[in-house]
mmCIF file with all atom_site columns, C-alpha atoms in Angstrom:
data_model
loop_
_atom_site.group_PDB
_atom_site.id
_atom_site.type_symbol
_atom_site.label_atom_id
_atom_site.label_alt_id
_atom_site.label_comp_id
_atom_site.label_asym_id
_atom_site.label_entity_id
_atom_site.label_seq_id
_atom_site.pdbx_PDB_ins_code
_atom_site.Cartn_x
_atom_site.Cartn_y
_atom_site.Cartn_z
_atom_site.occupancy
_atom_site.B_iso_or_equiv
_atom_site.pdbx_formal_charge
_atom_site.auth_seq_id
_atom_site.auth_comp_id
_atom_site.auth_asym_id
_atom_site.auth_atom_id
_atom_site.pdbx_PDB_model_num
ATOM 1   C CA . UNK A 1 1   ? -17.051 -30.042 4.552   1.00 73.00 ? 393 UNK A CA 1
ATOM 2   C CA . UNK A 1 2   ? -13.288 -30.636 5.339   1.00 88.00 ? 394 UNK A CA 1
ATOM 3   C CA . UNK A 1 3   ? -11.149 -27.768 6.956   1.00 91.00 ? 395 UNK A CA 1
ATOM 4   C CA . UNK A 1 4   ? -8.727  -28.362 3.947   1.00 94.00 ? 396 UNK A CA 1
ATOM 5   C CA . UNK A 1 5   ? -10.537 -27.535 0.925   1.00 95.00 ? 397 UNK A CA 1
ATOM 6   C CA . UNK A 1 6   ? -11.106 -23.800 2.575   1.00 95.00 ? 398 UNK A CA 1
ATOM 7   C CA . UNK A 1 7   ? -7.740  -23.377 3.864   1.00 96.00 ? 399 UNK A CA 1
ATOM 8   C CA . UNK A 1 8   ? -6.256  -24.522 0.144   1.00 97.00 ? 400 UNK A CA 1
ATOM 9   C CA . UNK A 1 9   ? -8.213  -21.699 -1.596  1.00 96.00 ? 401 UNK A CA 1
ATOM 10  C CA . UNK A 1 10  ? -7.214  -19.040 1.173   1.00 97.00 ? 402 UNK A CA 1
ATOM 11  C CA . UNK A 1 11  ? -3.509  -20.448 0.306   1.00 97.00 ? 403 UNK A CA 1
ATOM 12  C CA . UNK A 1 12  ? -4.291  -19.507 -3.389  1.00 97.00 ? 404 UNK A CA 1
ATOM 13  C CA . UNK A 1 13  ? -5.492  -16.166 -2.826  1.00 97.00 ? 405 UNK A CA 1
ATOM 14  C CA . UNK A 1 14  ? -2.757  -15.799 -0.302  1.00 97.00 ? 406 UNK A CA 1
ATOM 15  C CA . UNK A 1 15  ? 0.010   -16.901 -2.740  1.00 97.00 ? 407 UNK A CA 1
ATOM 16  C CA . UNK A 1 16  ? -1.917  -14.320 -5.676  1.00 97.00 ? 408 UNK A CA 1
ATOM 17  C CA . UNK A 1 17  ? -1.974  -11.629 -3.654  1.00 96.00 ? 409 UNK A CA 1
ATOM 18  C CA . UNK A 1 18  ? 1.585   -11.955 -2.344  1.00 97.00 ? 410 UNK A CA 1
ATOM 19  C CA . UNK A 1 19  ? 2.473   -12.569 -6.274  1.00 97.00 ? 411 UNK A CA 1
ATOM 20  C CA . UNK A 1 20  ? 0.807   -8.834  -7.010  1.00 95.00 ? 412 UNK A CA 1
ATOM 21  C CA . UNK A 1 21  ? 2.263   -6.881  -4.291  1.00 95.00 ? 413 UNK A CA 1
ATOM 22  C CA . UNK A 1 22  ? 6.162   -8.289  -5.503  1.00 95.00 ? 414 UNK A CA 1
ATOM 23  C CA . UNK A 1 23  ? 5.343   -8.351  -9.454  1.00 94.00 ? 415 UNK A CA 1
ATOM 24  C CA . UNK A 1 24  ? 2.830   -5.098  -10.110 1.00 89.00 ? 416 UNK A CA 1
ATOM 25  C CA . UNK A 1 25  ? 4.220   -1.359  -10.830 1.00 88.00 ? 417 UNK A CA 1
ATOM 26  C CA . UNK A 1 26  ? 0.747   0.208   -10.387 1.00 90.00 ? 418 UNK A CA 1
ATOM 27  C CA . UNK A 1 27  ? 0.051   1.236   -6.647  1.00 90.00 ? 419 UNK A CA 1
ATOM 28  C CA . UNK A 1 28  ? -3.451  0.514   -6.970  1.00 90.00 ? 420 UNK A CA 1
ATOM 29  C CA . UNK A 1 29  ? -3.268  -2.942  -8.099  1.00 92.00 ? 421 UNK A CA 1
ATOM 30  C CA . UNK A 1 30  ? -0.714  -3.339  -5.310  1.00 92.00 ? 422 UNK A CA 1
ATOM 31  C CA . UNK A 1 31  ? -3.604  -2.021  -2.907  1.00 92.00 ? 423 UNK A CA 1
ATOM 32  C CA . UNK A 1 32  ? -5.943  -4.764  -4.472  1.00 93.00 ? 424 UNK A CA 1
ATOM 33  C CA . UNK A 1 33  ? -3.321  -7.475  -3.601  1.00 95.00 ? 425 UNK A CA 1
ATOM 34  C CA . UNK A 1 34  ? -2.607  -5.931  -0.068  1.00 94.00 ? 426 UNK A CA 1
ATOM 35  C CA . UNK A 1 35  ? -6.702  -6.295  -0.013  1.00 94.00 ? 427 UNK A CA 1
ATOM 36  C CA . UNK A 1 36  ? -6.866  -10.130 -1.698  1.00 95.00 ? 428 UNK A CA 1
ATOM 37  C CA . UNK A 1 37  ? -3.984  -11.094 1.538   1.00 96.00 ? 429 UNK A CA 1
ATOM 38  C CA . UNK A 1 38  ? -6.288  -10.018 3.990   1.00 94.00 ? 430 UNK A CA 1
ATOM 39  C CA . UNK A 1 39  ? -9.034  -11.529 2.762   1.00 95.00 ? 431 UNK A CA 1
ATOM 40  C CA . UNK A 1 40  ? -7.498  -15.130 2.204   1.00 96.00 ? 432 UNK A CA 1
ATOM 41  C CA . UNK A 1 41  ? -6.673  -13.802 6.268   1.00 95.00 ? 433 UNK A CA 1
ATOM 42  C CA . UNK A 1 42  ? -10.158 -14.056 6.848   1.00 95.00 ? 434 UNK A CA 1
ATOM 43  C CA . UNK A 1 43  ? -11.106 -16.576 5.266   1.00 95.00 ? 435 UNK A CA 1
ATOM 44  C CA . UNK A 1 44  ? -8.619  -18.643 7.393   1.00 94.00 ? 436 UNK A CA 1
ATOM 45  C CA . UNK A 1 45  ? -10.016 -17.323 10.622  1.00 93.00 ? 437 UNK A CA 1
ATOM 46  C CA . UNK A 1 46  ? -13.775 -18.141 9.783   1.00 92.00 ? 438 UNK A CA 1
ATOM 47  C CA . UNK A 1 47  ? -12.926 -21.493 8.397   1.00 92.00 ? 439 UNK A CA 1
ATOM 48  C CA . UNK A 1 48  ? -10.652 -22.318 11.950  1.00 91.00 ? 440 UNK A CA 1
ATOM 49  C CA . UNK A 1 49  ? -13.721 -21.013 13.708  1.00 88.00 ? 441 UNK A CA 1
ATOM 50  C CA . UNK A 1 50  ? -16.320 -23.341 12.157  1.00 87.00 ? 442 UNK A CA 1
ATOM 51  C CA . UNK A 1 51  ? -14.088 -26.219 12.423  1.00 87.00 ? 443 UNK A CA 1
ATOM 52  C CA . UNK A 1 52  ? -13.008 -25.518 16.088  1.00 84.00 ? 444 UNK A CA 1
ATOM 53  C CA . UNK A 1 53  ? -16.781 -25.062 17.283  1.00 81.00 ? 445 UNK A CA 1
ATOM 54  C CA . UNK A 1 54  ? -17.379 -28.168 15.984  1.00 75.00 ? 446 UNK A CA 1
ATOM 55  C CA . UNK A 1 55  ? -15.203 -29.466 18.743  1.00 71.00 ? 447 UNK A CA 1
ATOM 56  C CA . UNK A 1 56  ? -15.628 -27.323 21.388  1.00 70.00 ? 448 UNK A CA 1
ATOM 57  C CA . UNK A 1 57  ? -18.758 -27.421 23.967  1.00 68.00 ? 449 UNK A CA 1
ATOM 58  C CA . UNK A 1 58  ? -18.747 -23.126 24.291  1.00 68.00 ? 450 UNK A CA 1
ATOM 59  C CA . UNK A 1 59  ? -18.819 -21.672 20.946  1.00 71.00 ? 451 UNK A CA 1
ATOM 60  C CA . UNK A 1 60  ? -17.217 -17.738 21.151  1.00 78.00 ? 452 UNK A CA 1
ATOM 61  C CA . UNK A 1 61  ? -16.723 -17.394 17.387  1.00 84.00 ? 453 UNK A CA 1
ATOM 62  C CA . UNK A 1 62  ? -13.732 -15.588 18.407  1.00 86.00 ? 454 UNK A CA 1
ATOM 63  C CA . UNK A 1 63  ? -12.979 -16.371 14.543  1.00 87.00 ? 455 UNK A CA 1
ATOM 64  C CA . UNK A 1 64  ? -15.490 -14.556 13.164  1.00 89.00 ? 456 UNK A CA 1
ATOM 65  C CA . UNK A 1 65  ? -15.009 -11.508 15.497  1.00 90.00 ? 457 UNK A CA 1
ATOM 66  C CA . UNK A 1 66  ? -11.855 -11.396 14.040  1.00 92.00 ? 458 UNK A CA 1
ATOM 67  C CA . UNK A 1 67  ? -12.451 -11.149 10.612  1.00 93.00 ? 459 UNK A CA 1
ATOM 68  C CA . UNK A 1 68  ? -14.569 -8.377  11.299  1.00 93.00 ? 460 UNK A CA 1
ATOM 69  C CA . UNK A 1 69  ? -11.884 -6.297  12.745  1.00 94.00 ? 461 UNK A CA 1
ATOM 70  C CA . UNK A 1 70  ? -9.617  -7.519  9.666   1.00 93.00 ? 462 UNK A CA 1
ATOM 71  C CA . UNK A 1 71  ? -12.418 -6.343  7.306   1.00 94.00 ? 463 UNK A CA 1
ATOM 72  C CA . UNK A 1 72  ? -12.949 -3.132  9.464   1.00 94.00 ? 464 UNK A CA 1
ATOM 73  C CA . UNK A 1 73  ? -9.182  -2.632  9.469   1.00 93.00 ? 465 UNK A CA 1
ATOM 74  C CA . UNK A 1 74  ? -8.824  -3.095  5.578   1.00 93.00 ? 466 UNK A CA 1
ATOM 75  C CA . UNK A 1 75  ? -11.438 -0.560  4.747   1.00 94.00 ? 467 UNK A CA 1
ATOM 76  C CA . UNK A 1 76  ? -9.446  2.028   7.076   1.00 94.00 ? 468 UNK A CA 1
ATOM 77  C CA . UNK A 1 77  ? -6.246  0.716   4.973   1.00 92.00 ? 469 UNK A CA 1
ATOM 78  C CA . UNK A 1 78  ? -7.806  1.297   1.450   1.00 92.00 ? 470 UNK A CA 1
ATOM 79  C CA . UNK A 1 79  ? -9.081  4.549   2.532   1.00 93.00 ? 471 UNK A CA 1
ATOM 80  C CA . UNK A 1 80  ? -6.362  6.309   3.603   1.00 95.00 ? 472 UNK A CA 1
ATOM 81  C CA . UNK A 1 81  ? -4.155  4.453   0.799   1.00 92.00 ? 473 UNK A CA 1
ATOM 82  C CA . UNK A 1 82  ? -6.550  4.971   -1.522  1.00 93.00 ? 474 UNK A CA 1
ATOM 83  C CA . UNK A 1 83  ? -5.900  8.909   -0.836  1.00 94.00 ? 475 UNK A CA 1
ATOM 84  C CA . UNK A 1 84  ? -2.575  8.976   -0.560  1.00 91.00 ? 476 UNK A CA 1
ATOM 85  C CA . UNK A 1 85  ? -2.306  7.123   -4.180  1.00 91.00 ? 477 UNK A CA 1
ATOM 86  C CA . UNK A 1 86  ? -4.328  9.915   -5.765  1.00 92.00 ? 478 UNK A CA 1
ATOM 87  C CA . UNK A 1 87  ? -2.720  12.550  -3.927  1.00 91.00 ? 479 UNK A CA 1
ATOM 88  C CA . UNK A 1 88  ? 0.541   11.233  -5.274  1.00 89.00 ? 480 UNK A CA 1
ATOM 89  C CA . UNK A 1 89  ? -0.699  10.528  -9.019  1.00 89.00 ? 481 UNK A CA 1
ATOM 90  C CA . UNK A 1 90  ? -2.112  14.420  -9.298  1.00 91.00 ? 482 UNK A CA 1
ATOM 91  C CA . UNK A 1 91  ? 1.601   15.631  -7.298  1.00 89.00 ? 483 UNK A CA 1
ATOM 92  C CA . UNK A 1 92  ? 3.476   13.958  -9.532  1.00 85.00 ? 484 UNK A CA 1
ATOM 93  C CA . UNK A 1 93  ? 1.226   12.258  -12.827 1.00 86.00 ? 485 UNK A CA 1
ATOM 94  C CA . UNK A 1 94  ? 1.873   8.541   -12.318 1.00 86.00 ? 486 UNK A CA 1
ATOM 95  C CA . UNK A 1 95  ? 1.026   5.926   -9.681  1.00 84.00 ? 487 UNK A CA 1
ATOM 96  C CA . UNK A 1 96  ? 3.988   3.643   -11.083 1.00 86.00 ? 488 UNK A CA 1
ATOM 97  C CA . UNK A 1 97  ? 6.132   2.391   -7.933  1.00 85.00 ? 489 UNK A CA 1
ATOM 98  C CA . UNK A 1 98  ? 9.211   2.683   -9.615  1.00 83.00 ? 490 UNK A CA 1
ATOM 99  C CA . UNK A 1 99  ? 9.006   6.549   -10.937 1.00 81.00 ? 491 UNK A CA 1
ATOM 100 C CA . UNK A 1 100 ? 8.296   7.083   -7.590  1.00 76.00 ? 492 UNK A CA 1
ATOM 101 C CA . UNK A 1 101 ? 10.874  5.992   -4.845  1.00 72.00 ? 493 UNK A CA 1
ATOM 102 C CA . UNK A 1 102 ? 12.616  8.780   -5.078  1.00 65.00 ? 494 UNK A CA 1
ATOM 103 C CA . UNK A 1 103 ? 9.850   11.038  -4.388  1.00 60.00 ? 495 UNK A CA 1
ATOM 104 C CA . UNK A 1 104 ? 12.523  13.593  -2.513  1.00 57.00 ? 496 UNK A CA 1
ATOM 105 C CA . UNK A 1 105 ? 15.284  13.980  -5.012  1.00 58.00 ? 497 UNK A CA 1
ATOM 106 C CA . UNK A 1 106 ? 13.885  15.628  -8.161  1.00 59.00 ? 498 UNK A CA 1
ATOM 107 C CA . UNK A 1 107 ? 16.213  17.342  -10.811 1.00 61.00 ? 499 UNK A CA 1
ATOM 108 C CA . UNK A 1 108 ? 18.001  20.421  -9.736  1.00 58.00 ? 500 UNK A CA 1
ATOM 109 C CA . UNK A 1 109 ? 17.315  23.576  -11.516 1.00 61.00 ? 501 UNK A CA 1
ATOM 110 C CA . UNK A 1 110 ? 21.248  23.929  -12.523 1.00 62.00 ? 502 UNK A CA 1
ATOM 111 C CA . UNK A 1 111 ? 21.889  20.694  -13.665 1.00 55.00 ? 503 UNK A CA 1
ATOM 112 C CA . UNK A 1 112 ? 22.200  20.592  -17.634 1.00 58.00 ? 504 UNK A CA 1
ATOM 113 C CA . UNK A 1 113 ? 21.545  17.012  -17.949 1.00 59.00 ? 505 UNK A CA 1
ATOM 114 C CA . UNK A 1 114 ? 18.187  16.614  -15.440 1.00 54.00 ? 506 UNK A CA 1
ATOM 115 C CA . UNK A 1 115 ? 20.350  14.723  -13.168 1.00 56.00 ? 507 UNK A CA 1
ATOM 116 C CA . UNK A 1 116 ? 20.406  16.582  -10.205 1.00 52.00 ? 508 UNK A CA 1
ATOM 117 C CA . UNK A 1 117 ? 22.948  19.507  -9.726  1.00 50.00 ? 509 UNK A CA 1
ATOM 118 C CA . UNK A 1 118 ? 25.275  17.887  -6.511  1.00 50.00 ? 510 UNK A CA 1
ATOM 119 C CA . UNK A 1 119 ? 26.128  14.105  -7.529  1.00 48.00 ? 511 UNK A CA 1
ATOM 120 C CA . UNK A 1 120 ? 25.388  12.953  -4.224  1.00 48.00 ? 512 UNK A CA 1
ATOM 121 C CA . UNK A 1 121 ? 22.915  10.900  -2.659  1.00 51.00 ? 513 UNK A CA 1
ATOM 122 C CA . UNK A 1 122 ? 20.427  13.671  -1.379  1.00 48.00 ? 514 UNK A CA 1
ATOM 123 C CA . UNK A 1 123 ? 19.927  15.704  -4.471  1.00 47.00 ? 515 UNK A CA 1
ATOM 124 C CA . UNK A 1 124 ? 20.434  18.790  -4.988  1.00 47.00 ? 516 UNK A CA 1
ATOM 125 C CA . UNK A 1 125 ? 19.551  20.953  -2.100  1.00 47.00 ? 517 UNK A CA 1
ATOM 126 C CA . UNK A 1 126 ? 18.366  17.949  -0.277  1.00 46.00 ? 518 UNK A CA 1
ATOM 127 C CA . UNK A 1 127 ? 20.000  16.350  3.014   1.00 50.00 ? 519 UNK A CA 1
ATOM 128 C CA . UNK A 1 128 ? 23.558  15.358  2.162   1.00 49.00 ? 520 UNK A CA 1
ATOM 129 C CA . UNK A 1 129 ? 23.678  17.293  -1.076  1.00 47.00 ? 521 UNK A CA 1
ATOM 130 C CA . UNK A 1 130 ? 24.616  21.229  -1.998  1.00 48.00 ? 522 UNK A CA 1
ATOM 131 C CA . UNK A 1 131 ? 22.386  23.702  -2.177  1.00 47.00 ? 523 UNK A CA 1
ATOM 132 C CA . UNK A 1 132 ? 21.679  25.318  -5.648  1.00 45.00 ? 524 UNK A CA 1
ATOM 133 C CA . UNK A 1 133 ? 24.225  28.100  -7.323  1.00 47.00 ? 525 UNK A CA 1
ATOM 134 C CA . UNK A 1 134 ? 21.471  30.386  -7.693  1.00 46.00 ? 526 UNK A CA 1
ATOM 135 C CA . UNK A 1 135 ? 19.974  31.131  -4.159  1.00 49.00 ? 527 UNK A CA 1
ATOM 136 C CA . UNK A 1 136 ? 17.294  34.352  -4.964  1.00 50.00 ? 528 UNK A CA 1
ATOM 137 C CA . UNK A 1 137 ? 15.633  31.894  -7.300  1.00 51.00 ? 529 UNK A CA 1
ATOM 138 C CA . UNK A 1 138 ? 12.363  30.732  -5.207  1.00 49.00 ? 530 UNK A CA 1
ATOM 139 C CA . UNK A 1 139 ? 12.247  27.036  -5.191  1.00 59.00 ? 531 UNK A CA 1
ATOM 140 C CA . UNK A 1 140 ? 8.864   26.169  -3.432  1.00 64.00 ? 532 UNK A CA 1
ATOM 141 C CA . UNK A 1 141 ? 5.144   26.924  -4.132  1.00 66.00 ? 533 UNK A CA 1
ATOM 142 C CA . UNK A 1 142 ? 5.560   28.693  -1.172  1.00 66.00 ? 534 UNK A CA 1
ATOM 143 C CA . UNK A 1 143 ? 8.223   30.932  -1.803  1.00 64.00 ? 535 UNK A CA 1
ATOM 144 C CA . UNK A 1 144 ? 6.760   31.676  -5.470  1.00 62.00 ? 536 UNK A CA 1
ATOM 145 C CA . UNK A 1 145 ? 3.352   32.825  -3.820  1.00 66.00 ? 537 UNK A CA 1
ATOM 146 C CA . UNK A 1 146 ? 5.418   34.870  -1.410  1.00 64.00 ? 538 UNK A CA 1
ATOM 147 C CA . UNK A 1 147 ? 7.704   36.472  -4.246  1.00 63.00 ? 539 UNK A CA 1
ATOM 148 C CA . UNK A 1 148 ? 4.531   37.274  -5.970  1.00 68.00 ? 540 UNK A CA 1
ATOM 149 C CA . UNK A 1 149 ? 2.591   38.689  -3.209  1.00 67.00 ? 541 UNK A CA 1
ATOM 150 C CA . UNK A 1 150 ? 5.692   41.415  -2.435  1.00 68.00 ? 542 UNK A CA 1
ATOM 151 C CA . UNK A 1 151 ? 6.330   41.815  -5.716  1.00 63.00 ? 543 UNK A CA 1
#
């Protein structure tokens, strides 16, 4: 078998994956393309292995030893993204990228229109912004459970 028919379809699933990480919304199906990269990764490395122990006298199948720290590396990677996507879904209800880059500035409590009560970049009560007009108001879980266990 030639080296390029492998190394075209790890191009393609390359080139997809690449395609879903830039294009999707969802942060799952951007974990799947993350995962379809590093798999057309692999793919590459086995495929350079076989064809380079072809050639060589010593075979180390350094190639192959590699791809199983990718794969060992990507199952780390999906697990801890994995959690972090679900933490963030039942935090705030959606895994859409785009609802969630500003995942520190949230509408200020004072604010009639939901826009945030300071007009500048950090929010309201955030770094860079003013603190809320009404300061005995608790703001955090924290606070609340701490209001309601004096109270």
């Amino acid at each position: 078998m030639h080296l390029a028919y492998p190394v075209v379809l790890s191009a393609l699933l390359f080139c997809t994956g690449l395609y879903g990480v830039l294009a999707r919304r969802n942060a799952i199906l951007v974990l799947m393309s993350v995962e379809l990269m590093l798999n057309a990764v692999n793919l590459n490395l086995v495929a350079f292995d076989v064809w380079l122990s072809r050639t060589a006298e010593e075979t180390l199948h350094s190639g192959q030893a590699l791809a199983l720290f990718t794969i060992a590396i990507a199952a780390a990677e999906i697990g801890i993204g994995l959690a972090i996507v679900l933490a963030v879904h039942r935090n705030r209800g959606t895994a859409n990228i785009d609802k969630l880059r500003d995942t520190a500035e949230g509408p200020g409590p004072d604010a009639p229109d939901g826009t945030g009560g300071s007009g500048g970049p950090g929010g309201s009560g955030g770094p860079g912004g003013a603190a809320s007009d009404s300061d005995d108001a608790p703001t955090t879980r924290a606070a609340v459970t701490k209001a309601e266990a004096t109270a």
